[in-house]
GROMACS .gro file of C-alpha atoms in nm:
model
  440
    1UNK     CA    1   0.000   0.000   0.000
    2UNK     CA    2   0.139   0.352  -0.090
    3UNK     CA    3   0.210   0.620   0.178
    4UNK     CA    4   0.155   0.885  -0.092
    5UNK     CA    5  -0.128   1.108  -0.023
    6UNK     CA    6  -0.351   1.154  -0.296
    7UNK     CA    7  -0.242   1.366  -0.582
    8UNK     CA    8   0.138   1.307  -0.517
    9UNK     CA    9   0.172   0.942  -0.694
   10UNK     CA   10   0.224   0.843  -1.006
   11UNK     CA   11  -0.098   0.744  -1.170
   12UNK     CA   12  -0.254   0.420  -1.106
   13UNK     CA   13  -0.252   0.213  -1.374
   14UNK     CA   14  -0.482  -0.119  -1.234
   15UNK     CA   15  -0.849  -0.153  -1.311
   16UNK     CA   16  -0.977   0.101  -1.132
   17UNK     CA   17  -1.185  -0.078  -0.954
   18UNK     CA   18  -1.407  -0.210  -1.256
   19UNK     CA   19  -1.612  -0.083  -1.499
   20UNK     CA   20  -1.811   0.263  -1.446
   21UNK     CA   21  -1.615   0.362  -1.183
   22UNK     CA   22  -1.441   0.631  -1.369
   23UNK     CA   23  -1.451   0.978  -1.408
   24UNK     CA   24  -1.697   1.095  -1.722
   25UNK     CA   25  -1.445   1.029  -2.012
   26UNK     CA   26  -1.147   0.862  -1.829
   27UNK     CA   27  -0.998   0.678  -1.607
   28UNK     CA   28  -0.897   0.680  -1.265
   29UNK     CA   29  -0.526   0.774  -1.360
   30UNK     CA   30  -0.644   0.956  -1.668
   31UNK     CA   31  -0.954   1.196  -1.564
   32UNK     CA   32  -0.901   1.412  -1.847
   33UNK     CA   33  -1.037   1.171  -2.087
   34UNK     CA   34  -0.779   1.161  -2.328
   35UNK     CA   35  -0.942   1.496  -2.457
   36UNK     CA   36  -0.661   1.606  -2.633
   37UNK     CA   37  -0.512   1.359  -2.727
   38UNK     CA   38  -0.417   1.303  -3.139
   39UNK     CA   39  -0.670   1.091  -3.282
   40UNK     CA   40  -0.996   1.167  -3.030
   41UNK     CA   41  -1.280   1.072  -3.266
   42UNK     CA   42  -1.363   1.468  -3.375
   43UNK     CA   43  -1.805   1.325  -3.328
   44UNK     CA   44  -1.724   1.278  -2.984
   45UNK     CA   45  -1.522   1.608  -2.973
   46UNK     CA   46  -1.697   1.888  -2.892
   47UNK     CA   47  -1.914   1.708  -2.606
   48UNK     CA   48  -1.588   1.663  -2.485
   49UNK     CA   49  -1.473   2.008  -2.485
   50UNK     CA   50  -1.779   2.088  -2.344
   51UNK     CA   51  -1.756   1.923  -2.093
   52UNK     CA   52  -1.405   1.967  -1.982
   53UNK     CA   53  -1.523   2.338  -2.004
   54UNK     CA   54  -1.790   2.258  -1.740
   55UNK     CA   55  -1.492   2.099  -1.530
   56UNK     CA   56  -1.245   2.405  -1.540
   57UNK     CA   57  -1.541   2.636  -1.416
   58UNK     CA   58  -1.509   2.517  -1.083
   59UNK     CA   59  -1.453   2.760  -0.838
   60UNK     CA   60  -1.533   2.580  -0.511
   61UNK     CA   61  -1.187   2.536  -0.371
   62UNK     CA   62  -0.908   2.281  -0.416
   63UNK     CA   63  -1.065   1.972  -0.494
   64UNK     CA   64  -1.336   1.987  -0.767
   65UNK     CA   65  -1.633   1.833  -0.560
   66UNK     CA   66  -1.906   1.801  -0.813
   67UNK     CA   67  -1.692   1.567  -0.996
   68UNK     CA   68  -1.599   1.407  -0.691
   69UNK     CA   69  -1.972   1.344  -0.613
   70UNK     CA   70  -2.046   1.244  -1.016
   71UNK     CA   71  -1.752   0.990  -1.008
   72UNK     CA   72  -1.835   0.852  -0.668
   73UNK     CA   73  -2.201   0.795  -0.753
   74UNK     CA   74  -2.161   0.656  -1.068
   75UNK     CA   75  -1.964   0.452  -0.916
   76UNK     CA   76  -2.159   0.387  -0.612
   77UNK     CA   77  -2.468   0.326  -0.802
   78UNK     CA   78  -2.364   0.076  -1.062
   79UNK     CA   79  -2.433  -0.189  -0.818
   80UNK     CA   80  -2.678  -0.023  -0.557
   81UNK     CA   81  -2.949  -0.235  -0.473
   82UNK     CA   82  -3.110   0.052  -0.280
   83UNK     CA   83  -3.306   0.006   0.058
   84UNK     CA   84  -3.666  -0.066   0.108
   85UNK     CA   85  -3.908   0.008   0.435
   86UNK     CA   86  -3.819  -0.385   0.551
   87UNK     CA   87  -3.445  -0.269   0.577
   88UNK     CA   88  -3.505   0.088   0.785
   89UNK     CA   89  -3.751  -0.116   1.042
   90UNK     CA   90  -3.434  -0.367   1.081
   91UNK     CA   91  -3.194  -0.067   1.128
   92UNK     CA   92  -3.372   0.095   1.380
   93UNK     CA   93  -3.485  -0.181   1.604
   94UNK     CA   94  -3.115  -0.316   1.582
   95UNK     CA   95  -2.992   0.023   1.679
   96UNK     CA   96  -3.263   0.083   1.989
   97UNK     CA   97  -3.148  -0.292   2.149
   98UNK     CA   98  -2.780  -0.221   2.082
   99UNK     CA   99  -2.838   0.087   2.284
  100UNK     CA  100  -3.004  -0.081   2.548
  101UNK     CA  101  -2.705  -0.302   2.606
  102UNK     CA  102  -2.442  -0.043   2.582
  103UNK     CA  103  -2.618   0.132   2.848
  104UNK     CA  104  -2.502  -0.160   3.135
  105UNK     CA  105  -2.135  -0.144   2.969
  106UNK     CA  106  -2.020   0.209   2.934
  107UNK     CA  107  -2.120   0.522   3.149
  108UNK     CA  108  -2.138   0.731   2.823
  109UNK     CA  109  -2.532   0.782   2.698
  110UNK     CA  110  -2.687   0.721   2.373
  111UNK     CA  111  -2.552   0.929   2.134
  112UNK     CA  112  -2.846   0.836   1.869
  113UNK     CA  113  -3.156   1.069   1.782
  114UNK     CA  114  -3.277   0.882   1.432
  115UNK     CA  115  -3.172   0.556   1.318
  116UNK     CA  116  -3.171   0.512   0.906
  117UNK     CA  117  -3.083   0.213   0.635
  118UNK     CA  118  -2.877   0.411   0.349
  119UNK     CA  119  -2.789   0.304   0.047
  120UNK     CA  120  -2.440   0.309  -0.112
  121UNK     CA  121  -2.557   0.650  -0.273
  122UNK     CA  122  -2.713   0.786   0.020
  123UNK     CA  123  -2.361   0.724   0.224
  124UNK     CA  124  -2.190   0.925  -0.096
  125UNK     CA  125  -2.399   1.225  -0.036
  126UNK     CA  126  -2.449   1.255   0.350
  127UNK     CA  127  -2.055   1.191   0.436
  128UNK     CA  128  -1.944   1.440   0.159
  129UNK     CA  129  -1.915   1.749   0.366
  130UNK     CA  130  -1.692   1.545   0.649
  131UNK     CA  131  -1.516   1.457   0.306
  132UNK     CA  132  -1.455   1.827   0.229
  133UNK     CA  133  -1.308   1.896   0.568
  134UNK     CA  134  -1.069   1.582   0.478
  135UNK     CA  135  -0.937   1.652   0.174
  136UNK     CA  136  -0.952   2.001   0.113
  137UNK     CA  137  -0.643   2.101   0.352
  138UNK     CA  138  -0.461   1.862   0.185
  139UNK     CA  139  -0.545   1.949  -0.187
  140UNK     CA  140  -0.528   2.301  -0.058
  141UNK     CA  141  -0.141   2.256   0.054
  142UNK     CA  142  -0.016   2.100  -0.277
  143UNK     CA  143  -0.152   2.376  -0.481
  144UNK     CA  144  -0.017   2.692  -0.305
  145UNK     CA  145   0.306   2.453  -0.303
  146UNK     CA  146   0.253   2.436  -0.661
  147UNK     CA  147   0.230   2.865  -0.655
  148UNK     CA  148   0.482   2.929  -0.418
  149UNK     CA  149   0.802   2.738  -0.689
  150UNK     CA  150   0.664   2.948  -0.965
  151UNK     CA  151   0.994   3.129  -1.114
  152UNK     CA  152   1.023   3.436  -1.118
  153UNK     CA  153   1.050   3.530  -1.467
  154UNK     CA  154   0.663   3.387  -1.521
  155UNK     CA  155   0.531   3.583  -1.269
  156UNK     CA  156   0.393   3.831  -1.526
  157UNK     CA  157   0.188   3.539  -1.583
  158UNK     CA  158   0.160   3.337  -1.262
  159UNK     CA  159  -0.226   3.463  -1.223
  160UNK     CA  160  -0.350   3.303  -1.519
  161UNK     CA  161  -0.116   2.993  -1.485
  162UNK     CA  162  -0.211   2.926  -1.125
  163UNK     CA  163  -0.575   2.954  -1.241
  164UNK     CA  164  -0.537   2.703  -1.474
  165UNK     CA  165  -0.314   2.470  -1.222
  166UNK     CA  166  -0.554   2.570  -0.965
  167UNK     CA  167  -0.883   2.409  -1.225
  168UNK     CA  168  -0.676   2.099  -1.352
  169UNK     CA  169  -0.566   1.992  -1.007
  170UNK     CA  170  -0.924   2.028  -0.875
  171UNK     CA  171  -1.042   1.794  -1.161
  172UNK     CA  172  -0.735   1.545  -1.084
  173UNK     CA  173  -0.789   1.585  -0.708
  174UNK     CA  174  -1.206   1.514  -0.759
  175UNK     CA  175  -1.147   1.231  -0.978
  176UNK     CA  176  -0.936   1.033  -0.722
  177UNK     CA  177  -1.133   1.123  -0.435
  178UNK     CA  178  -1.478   1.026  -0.633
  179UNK     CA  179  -1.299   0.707  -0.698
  180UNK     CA  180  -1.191   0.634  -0.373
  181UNK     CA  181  -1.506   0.728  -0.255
  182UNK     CA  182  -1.748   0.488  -0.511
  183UNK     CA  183  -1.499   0.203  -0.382
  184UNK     CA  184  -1.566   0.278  -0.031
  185UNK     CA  185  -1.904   0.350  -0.046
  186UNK     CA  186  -1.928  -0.076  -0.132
  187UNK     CA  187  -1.773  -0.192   0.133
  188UNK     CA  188  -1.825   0.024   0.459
  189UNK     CA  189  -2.119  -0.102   0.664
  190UNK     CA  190  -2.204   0.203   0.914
  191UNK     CA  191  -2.138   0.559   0.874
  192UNK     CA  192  -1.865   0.568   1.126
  193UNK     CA  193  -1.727   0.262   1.001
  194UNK     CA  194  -1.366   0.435   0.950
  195UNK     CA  195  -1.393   0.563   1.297
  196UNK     CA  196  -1.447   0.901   1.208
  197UNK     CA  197  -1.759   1.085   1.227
  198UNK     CA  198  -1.861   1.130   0.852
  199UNK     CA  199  -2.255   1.147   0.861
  200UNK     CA  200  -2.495   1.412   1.057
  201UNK     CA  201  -2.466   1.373   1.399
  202UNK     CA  202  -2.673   1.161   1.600
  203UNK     CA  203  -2.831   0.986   1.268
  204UNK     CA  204  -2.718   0.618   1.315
  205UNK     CA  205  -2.722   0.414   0.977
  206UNK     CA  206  -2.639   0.097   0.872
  207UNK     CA  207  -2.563   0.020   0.463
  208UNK     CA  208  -2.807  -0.340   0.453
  209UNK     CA  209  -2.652  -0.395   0.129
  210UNK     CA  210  -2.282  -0.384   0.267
  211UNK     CA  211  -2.357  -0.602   0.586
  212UNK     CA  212  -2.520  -0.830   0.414
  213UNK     CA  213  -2.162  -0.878   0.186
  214UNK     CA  214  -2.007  -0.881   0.556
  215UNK     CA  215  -2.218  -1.157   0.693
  216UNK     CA  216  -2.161  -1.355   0.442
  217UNK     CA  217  -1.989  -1.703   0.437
  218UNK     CA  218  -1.972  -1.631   0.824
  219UNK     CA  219  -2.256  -1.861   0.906
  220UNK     CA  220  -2.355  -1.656   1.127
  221UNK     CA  221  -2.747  -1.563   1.110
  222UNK     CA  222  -2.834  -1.199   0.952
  223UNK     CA  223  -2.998  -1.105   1.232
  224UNK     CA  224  -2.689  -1.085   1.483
  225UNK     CA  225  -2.449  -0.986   1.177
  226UNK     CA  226  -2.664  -0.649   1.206
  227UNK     CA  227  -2.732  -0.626   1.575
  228UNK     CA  228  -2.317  -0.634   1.612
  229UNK     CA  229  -2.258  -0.401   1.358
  230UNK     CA  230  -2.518  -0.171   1.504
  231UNK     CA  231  -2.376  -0.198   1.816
  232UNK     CA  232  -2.054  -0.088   1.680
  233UNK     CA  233  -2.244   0.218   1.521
  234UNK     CA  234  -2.390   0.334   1.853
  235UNK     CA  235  -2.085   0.299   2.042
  236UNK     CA  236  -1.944   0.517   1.794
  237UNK     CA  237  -2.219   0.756   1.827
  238UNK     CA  238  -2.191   0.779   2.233
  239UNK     CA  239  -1.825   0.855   2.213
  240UNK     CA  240  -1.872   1.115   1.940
  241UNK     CA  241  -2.186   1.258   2.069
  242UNK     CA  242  -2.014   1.297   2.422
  243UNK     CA  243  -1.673   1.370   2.384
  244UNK     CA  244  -1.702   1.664   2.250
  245UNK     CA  245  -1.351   1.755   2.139
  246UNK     CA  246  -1.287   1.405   1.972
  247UNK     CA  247  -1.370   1.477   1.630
  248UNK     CA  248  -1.193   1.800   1.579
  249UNK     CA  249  -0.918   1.661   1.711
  250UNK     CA  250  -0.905   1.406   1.467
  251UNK     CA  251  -0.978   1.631   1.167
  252UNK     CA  252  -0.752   1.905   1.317
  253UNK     CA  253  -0.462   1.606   1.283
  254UNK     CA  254  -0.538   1.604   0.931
  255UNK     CA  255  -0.555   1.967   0.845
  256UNK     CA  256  -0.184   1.944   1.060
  257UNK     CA  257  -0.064   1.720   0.841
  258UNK     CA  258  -0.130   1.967   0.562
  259UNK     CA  259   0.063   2.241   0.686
  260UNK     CA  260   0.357   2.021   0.685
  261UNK     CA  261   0.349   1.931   0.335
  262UNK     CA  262   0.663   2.071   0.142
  263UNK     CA  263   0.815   1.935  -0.178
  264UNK     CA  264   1.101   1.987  -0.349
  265UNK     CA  265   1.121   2.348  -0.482
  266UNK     CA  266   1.421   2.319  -0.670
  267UNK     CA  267   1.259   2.095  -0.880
  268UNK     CA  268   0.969   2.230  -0.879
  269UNK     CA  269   1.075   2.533  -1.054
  270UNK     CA  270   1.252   2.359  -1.338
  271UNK     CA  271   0.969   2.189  -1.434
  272UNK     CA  272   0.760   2.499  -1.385
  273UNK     CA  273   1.007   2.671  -1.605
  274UNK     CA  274   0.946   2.416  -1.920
  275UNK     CA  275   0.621   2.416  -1.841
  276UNK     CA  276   0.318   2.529  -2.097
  277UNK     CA  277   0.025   2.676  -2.003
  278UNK     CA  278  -0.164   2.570  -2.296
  279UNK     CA  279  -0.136   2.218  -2.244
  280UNK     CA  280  -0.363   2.034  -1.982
  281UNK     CA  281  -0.198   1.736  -2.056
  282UNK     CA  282   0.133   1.830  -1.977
  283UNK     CA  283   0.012   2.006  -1.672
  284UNK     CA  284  -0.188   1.667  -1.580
  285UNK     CA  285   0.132   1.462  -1.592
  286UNK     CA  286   0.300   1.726  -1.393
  287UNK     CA  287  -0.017   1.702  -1.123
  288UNK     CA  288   0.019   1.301  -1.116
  289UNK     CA  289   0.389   1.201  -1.230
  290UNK     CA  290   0.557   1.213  -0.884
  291UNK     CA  291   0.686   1.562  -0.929
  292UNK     CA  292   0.512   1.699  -0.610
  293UNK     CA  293   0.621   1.411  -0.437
  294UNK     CA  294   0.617   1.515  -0.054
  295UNK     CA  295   0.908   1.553   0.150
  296UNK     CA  296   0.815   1.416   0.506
  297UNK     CA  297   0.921   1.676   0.785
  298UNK     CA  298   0.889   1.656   1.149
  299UNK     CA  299   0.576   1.842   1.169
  300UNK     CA  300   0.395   1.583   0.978
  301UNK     CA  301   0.522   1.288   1.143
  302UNK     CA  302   0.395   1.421   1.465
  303UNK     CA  303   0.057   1.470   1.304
  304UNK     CA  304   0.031   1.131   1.176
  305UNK     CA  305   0.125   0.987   1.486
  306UNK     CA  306  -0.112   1.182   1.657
  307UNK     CA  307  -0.401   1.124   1.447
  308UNK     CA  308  -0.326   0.695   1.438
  309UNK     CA  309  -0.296   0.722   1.795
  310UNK     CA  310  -0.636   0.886   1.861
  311UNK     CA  311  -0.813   0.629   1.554
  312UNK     CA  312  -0.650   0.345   1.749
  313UNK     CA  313  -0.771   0.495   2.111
  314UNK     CA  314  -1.140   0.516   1.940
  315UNK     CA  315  -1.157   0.228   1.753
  316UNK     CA  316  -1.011  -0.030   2.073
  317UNK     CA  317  -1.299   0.171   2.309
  318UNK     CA  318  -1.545   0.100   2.044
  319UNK     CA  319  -1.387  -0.262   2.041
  320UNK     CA  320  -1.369  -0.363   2.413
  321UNK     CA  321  -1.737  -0.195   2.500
  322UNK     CA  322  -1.887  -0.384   2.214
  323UNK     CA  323  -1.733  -0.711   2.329
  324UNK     CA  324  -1.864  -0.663   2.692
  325UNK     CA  325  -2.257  -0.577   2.563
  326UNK     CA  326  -2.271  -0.865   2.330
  327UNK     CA  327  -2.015  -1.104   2.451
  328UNK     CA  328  -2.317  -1.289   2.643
  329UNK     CA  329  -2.698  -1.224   2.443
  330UNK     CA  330  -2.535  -1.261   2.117
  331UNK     CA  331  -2.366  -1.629   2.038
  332UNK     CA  332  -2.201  -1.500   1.761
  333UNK     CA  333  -2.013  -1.227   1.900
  334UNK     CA  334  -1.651  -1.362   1.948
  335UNK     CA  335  -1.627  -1.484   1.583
  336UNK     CA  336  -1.783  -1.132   1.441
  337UNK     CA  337  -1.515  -0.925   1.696
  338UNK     CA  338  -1.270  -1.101   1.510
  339UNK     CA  339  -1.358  -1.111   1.153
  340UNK     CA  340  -1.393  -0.695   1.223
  341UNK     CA  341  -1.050  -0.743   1.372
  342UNK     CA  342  -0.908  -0.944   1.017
  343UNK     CA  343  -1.061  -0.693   0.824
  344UNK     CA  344  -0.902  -0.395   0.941
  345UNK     CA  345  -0.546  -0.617   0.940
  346UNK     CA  346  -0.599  -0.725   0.550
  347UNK     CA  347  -0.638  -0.365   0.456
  348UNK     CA  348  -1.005  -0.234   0.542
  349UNK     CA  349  -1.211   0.040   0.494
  350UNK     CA  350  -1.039   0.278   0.730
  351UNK     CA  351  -0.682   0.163   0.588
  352UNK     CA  352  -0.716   0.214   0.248
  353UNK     CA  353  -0.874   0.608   0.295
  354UNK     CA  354  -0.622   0.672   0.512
  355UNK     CA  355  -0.330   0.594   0.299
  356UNK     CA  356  -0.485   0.760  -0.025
  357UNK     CA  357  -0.582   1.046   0.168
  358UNK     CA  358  -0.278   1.155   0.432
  359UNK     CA  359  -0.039   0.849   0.361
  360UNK     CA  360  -0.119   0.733   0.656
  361UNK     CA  361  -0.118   0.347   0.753
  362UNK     CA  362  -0.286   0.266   0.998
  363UNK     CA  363  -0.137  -0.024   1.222
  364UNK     CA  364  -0.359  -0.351   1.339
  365UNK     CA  365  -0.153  -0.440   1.655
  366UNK     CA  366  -0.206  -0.054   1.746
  367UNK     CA  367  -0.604  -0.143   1.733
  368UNK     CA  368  -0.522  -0.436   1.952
  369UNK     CA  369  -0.305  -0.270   2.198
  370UNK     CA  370  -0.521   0.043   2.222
  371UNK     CA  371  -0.793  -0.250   2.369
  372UNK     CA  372  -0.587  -0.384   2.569
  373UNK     CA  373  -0.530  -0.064   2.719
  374UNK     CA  374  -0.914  -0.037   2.766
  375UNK     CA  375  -0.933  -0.356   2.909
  376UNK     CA  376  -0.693  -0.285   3.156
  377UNK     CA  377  -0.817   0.021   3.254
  378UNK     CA  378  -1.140  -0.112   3.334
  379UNK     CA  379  -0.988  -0.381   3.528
  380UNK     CA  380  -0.779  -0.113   3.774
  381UNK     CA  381  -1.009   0.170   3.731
  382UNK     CA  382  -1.377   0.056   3.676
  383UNK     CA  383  -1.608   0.140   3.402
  384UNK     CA  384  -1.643   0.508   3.539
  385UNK     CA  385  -1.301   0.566   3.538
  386UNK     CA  386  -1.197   0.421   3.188
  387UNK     CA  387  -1.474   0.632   3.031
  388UNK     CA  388  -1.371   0.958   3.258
  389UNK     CA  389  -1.002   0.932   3.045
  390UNK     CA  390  -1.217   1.104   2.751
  391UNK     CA  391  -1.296   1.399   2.968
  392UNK     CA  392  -1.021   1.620   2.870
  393UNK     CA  393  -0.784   1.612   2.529
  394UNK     CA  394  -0.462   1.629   2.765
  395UNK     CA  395  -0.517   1.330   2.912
  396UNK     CA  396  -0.554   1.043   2.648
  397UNK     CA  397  -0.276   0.804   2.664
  398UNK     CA  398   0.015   0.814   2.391
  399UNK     CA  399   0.149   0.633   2.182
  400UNK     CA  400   0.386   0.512   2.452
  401UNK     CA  401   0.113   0.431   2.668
  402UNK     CA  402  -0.004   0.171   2.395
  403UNK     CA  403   0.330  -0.009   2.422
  404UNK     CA  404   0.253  -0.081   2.799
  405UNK     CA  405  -0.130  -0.041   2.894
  406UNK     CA  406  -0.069  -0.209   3.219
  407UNK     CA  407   0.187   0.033   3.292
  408UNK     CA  408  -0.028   0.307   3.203
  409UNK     CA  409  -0.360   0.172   3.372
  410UNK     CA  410  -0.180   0.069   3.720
  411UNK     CA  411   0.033   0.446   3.736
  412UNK     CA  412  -0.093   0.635   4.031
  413UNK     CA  413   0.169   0.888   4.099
  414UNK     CA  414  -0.052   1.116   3.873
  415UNK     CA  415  -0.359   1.011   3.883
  416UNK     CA  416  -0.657   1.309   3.847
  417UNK     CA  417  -1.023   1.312   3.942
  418UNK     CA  418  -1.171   1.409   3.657
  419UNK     CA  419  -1.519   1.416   3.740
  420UNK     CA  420  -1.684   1.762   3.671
  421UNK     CA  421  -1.357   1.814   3.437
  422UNK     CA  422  -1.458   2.025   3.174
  423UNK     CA  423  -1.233   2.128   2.792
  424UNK     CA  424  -1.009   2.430   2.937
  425UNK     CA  425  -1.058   2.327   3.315
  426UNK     CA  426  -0.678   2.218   3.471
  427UNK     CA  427  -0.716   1.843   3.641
  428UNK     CA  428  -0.723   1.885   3.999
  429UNK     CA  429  -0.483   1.731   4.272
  430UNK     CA  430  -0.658   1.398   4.346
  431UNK     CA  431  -0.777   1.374   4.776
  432UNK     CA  432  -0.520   1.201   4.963
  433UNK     CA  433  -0.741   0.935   5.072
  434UNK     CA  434  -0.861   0.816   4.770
  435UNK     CA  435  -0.709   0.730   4.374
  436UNK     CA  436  -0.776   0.971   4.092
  437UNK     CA  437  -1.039   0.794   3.807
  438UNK     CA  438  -0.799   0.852   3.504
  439UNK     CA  439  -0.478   0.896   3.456
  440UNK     CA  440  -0.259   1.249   3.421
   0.00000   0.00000   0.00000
């Protein structure tokens, strides 16, 4: 798997993913189309420069979002079976009992208000704008990187070439995200199912079509394939909806991450130097043939830990609470825990996004170390005092912490009271007679 964020790599030159996945006119390495290309058939011509007209009008930022959306739910769609009334009546009465057990495992309340059954399309169009505040920083960062080589003898015309860069590397950026997007949208089974907050809040949902793909060959009944993935989804939703700092400080890791990025200028402006503004092709291999390749600095290396550290902290809560509500009602439990557990070390979901989008990769054995942490916690600490670790951003465990969760659970030389801790308050010194519930 490639560390590359998206937009830096060379194009990619597999299958795409299948057929109608791609961009109108190209493919997923290729979103231009071929348009100019010598020997385009000239019928099929002037749609075509009609409609890469249509593309370089986009003014909405970095990454060109309405062919984002197009690619993703063409892609999306070509095998969408849809949902009917039958699925949303599932959905929602799955989601009201997983609540009901989460309630006797974690001190954290519902964090549902409307449970829904989406379809592949619906999951493109309700996760988009978490999707903006994703990629945008990102895409944002390579073009002003882009702006800032320029040399200076073109900067009588840097305004009109940066336009141009500015319209091409939204349509390159859009096609790649679209793609990624139409491939994820078939296999993700909840709308937190990367362990970031993507949909509205509080509106739990469940993709029928996608668990049913989970659940199968498992021989495990369809029925408790759903009620564990929905208690997945509402565990997610409690942490979210409670913690209230969690999710910016997972996208704020990302936009971090971006502010790092730096490439090398040098040769940067010698290719800027040969470079014609009157070509898109030429400016489209520039955008995808490993010129802007990123140099990694220090910055971004904290970011990226910080930001697999927190997904690994979220994801083993999620993990260890889910295991304690249905490790005795549901038979099944054990065997679905770990076919979650296989799919996020073969390269899930959350994986894949996260290598395309920051070049990040996420570790398994993190996952499984960040639950053992919670596990241990509880053990030492009780259920109140594992949850009360969420109640302030300072005092999450690190990355060392997951090397030694026994360590970090049994330290009391620092241990805080945090109840009635609130985002700005400092932790107070714990009474003498009795230990802290979380640790400093």
């Amino acid at each position: 798997m490639s560390n590359q964020p998206f937009g830096f790599g060379p194009p990619d030159r597999g299958d795409g993913g299948g057929e109608g996945g791609g961009p109108p006119g190209g493919s997923p390495g290729d979103p231009l189309g071929g348009l100019f290309r010598a020997g385009s058939n000239p019928a099929d011509l002037g749609a075509a420069m009609h409609q890469f007209a249509d593309l370089l009008s986009w003014q909405g930022g970095p990454v060109n979002w309405d062919l984002a959306r197009q690619t993703a739910q063409q892609a999306a769609g070509s095998a969408d079976p849809g949902t009917t009334a039958a699925d949303s009546d599932a959905v929602a009465d799955a989601v009201r009992l997983a609540d009901v057990w989460l309630d006797a495992v974690t001190t954290l309340p519902s964090g549902v208000s409307v449970a829904e059954a989406w379809s592949r399309r619906r999951w493109v169009e309700a996760t988009q704008p978490a999707w903006e505040r994703l990629c945008d920083p990102v895409a944002g960062r390579v073009v002003e990187a882009m702006g800032s080589a320029l040399p200076t003898e073109m900067a009588a015309m840097a305004g009109p070439l940066l336009a141009v860069m500015r319209s091409i590397g939204g349509m390159m950026f859009g096609a790649q995200v679209g793609q990624a997007l139409g491939a994820l949208a078939a296999e993700v089974v909840s709308s937190t199912d990367i362990g970031l907050p993507l949909g509205p809040a509080g509106r739990a949902a469940l993709l029928p079509a996608n668990v049913a793909e989970f659940g199968a060959g498992l021989g495990v009944p369809t029925d408790e394939v759903r009620l564990f993935l929905a208690l997945r989804e509402a565990a997610h939703h409690r942490l979210f909806a409670h913690v209230p700092w969690l999710a910016g400080h997972l996208f704020d890791a990302v936009a971090a991450y971006a502010r790092g990025i730096q490439v090398d200028t040098g040769a940067l402006e010698s290719a800027m130097a040969d470079l014609d503004p009157t070509d898109p092709e030429a400016l489209q291999r520039a955008l995808t043939g490993g010129l802007f390749e990123p140099q990694t600095t220090p910055e971004q290396q904290a970011a990226l830990r910080r930001l697999e550290t927190a997904l690994a902290l979220v994801e083993g809560w999620v993990d260890e609470v889910v295991a304690a509500a249905a490790s005795g009602p549901l038979p099944s439990a054990a065997a679905l825990r770990e076919t979650v557990r296989r799919r996020r070390a073969s390269g899930g979901p959350a994986e894949q996004t996260f290598a395309t989008l920051v070049g990040l990769e996420l570790r398994p054995r993190r996952l499984r170390e960040a639950a053992a942490l919670w596990r241990a916690l509880l053990d030492v600490r009780g259920m109140a005092g594992r949850d009360a670790v969420w109640g302030h951003p300072d005092l999450l465990p690190g990355a060392a912490d997951l090397d030694d969760p026994a360590g970090y659970a049994g330290r009391t030389a620092t241990d805080v009271d945090l109840r009635g801790l609130t985002d700005g308050d400092a932790p107070p010194a714990p009474p003498a007679n009795e230990r802290g519930d979380a640790d400093g």
